[in-house]
mmCIF file of C-alpha atoms in Angstrom:
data_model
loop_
_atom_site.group_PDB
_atom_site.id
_atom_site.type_symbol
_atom_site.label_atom_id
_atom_site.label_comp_id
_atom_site.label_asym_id
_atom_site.label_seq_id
_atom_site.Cartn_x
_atom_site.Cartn_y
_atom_site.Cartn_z
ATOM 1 C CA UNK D 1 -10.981 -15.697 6.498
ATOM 2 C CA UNK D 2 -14.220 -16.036 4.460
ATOM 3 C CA UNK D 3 -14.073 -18.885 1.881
ATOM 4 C CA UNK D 4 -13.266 -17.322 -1.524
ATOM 5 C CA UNK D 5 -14.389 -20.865 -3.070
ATOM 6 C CA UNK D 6 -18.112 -21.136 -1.671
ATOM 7 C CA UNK D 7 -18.753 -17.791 -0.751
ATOM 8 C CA UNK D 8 -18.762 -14.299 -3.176
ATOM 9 C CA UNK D 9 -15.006 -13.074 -3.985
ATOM 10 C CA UNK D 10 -14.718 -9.542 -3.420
ATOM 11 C CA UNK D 11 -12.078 -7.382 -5.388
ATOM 12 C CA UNK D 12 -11.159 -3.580 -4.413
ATOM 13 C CA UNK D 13 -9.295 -2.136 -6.050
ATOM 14 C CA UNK D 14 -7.359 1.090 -4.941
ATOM 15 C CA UNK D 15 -4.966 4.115 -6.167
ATOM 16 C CA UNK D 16 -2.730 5.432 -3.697
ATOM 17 C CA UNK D 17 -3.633 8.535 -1.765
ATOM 18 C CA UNK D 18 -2.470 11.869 -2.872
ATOM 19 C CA UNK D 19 1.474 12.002 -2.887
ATOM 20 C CA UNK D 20 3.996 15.388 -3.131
ATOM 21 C CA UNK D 21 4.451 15.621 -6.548
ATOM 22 C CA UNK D 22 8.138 16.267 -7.336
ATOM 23 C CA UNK D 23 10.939 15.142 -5.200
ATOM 24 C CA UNK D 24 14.727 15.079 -5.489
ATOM 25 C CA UNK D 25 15.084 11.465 -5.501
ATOM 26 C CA UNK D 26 13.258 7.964 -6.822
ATOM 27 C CA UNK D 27 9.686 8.179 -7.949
ATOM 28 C CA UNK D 28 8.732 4.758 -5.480
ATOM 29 C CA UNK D 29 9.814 7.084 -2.391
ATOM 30 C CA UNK D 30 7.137 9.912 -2.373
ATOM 31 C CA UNK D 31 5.648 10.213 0.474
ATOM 32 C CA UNK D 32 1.724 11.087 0.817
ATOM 33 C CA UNK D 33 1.001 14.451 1.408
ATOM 34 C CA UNK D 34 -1.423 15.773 4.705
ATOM 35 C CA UNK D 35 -4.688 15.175 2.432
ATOM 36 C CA UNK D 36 -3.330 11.985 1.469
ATOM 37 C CA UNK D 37 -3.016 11.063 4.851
ATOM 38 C CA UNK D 38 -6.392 11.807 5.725
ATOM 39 C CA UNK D 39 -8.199 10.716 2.581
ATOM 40 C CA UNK D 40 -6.113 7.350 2.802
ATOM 41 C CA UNK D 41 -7.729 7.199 6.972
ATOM 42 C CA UNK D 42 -11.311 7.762 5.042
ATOM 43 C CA UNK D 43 -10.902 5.030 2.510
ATOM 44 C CA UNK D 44 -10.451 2.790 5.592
ATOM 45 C CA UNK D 45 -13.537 4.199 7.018
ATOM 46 C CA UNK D 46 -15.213 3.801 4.271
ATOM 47 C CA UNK D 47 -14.519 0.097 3.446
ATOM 48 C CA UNK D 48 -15.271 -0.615 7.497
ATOM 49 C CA UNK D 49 -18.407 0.818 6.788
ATOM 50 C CA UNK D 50 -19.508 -1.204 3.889
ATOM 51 C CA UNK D 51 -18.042 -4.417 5.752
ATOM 52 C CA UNK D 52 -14.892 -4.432 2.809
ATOM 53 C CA UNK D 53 -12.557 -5.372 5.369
ATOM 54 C CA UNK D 54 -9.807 -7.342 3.316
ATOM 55 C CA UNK D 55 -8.385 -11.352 4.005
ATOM 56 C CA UNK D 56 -5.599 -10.431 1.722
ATOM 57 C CA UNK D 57 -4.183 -6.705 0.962
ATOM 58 C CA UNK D 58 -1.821 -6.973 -2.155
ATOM 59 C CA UNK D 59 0.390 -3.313 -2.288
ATOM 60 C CA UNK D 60 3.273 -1.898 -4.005
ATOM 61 C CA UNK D 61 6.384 -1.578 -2.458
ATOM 62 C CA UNK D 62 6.568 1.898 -3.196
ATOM 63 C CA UNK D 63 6.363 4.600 -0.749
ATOM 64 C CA UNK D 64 2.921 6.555 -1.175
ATOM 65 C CA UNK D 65 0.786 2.906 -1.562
ATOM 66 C CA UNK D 66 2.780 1.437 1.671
ATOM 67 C CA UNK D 67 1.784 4.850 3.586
ATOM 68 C CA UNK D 68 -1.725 4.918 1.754
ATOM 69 C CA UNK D 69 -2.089 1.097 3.316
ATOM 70 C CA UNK D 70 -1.224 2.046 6.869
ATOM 71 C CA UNK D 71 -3.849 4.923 6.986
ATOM 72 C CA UNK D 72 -6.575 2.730 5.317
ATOM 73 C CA UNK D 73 -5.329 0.396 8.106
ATOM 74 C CA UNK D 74 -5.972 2.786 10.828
ATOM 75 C CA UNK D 75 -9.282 3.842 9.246
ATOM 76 C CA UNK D 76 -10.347 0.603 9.382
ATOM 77 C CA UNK D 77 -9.837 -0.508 12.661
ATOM 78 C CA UNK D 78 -8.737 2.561 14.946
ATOM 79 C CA UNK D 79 -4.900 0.715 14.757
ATOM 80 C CA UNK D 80 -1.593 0.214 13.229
ATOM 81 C CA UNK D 81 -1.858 -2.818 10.386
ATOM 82 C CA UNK D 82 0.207 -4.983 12.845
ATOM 83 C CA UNK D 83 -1.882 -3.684 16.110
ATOM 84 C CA UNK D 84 -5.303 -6.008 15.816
ATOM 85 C CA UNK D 85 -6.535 -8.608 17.485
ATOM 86 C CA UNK D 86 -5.174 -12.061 16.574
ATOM 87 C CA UNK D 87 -6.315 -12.809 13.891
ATOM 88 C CA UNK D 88 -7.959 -10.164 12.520
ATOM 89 C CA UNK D 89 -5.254 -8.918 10.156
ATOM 90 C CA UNK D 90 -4.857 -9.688 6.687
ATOM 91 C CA UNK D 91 -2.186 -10.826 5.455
ATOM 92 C CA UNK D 92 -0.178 -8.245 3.401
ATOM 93 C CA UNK D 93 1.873 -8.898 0.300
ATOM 94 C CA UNK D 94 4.361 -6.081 -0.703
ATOM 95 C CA UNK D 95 4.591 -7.039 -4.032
ATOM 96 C CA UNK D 96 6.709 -5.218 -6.299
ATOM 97 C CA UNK D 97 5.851 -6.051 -9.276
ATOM 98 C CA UNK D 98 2.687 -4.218 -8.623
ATOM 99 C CA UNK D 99 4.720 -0.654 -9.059
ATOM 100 C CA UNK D 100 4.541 0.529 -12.432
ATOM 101 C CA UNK D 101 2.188 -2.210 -13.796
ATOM 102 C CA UNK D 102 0.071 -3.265 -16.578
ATOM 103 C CA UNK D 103 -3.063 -4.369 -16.349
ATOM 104 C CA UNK D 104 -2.228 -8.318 -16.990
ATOM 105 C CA UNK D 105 0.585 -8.179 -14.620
ATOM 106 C CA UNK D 106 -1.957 -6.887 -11.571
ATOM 107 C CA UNK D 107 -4.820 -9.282 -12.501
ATOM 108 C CA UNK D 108 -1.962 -12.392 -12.425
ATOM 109 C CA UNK D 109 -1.058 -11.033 -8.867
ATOM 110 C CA UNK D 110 -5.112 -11.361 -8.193
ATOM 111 C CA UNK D 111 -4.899 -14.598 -9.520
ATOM 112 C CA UNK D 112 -2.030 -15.843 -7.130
ATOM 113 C CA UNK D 113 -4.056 -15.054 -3.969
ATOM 114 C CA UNK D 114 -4.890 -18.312 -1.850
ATOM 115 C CA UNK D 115 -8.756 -19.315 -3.140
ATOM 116 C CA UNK D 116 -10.228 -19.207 0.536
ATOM 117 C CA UNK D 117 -9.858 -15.482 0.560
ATOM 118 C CA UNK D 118 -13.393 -13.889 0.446
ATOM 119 C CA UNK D 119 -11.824 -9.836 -0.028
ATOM 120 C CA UNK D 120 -8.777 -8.617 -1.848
ATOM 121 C CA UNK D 121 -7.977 -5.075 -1.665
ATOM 122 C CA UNK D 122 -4.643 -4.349 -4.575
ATOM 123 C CA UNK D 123 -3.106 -0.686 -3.796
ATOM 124 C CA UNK D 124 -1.404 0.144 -7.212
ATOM 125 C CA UNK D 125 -1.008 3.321 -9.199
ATOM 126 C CA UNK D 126 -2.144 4.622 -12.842
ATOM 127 C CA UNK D 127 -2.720 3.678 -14.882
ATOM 128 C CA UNK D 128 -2.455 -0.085 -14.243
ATOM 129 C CA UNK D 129 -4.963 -0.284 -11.806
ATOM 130 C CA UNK D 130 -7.528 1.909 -13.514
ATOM 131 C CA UNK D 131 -6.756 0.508 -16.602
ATOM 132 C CA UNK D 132 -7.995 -3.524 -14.644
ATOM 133 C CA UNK D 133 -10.856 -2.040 -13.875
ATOM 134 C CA UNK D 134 -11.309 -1.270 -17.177
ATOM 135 C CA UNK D 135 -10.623 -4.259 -18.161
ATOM 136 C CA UNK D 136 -12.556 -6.706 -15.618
ATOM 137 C CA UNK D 137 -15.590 -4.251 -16.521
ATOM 138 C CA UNK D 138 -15.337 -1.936 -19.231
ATOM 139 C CA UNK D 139 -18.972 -1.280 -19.385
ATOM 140 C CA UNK D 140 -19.103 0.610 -15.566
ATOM 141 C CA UNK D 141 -15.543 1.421 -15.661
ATOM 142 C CA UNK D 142 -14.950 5.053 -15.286
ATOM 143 C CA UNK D 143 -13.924 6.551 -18.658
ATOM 144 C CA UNK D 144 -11.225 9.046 -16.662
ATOM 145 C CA UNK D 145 -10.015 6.351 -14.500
ATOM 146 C CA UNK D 146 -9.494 6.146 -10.649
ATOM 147 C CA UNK D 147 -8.352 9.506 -9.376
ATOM 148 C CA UNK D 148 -5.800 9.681 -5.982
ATOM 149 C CA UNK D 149 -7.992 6.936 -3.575
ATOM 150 C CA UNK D 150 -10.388 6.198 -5.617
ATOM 151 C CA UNK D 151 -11.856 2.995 -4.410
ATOM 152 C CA UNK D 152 -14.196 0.787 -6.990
ATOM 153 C CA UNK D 153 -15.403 -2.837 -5.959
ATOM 154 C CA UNK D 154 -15.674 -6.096 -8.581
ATOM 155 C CA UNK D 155 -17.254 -9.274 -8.015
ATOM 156 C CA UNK D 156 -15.522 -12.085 -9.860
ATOM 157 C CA UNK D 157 -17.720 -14.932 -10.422
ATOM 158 C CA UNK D 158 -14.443 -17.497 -10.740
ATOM 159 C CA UNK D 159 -12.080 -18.585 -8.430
ATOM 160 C CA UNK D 160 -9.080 -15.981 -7.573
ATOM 161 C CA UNK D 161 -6.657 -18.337 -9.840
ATOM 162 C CA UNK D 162 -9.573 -18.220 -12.491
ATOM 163 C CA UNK D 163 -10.173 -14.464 -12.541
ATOM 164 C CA UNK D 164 -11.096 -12.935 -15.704
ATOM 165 C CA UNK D 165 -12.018 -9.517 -17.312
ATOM 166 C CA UNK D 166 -15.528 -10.594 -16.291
ATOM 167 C CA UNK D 167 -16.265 -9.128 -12.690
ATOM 168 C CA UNK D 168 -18.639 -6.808 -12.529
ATOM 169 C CA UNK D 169 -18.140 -3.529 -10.660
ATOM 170 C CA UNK D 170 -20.614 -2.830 -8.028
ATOM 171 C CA UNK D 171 -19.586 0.107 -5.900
ATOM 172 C CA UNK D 172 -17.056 3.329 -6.428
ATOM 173 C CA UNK D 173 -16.027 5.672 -3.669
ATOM 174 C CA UNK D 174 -13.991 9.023 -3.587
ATOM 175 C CA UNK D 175 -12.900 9.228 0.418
ATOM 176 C CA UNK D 176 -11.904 12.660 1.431
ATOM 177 C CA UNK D 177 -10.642 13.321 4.787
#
């Protein structure tokens, strides 16, 4: 785990993957579609690549972010979440107040994570989590908000418990698979 308290905190934040759009049944259990699938396997890539390989992954319960985390999971690492080396996991939090919420009630889940984390990667939905973006930089934050894996990266210059709408965004990223 890199130390969240000496060295820079990393924050990405990321909507689900693309999920079938109508479904007899609850919202929280549609599942990802083929492209979501894939594009959720590139975000992975993608965050391998740029060394955004998280110490703590905070998701929704719901269906499409669970699914969305597996296949940035295998993206990552060529594996199932549970299927790395010791110790090379993060530790996941299905937490579900993160399904259908507001902005506040995401950044106090950010601001529960244990301060020795260096990376925390929050799977949520919209408009919550573009709408924290927003909010922790409204300056660089996309106007249209985060579209179906959209990935954007903040730097918060406080402690996780500390975190305020001042943490600059530094990177964005569409994946498609």
């Amino acid at each position: 785990m890199t130390d969240g308290r000496n060295g820079r905190r990393t924050l990405v934040l990321l909507r689900h993957a693309k999920a079938e759009q109508s479904r007899q049944g609850p919202d929280a259990e549609r599942p990802l579609t083929a492209r979501g699938h894939a594009d959720a396997a590139a975000a992975g890539a993608w965050l391998a690549r740029h060394e955004l390989l998280p110490d703590v992954v905070l998701c929704s319960p719901a269906r499409r972010t669970r699914q969305t985390w597996h296949g940035v999971a295998l993206g990552m690492t060529g594996s199932p979440p549970e299927g790395g080396p010791a110790g090379s996991t993060p530790v996941v939090r299905y937490e579900p107040t993160a399904y259908d919420a507001h902005p506040d009630e995401l950044l106090e889940l950010v601001r529960s994570v244990d301060p020795e984390a260096g990376t925390v990667l929050l799977i949520a939905h919209n408009p919550g989590i573009s709408l924290l973006s927003a909010l922790l930089d409204p300056e660089r934050a996309d106007p249209d908000g985060l579209r179906t894996t959209d990935i954007v990266v903040h730097h918060p210059a406080t402690p996780w418990p500390d975190v305020s709408p001042h943490a600059p965004l530094t990177a964005r990223h569409t994946p498609r698979g």
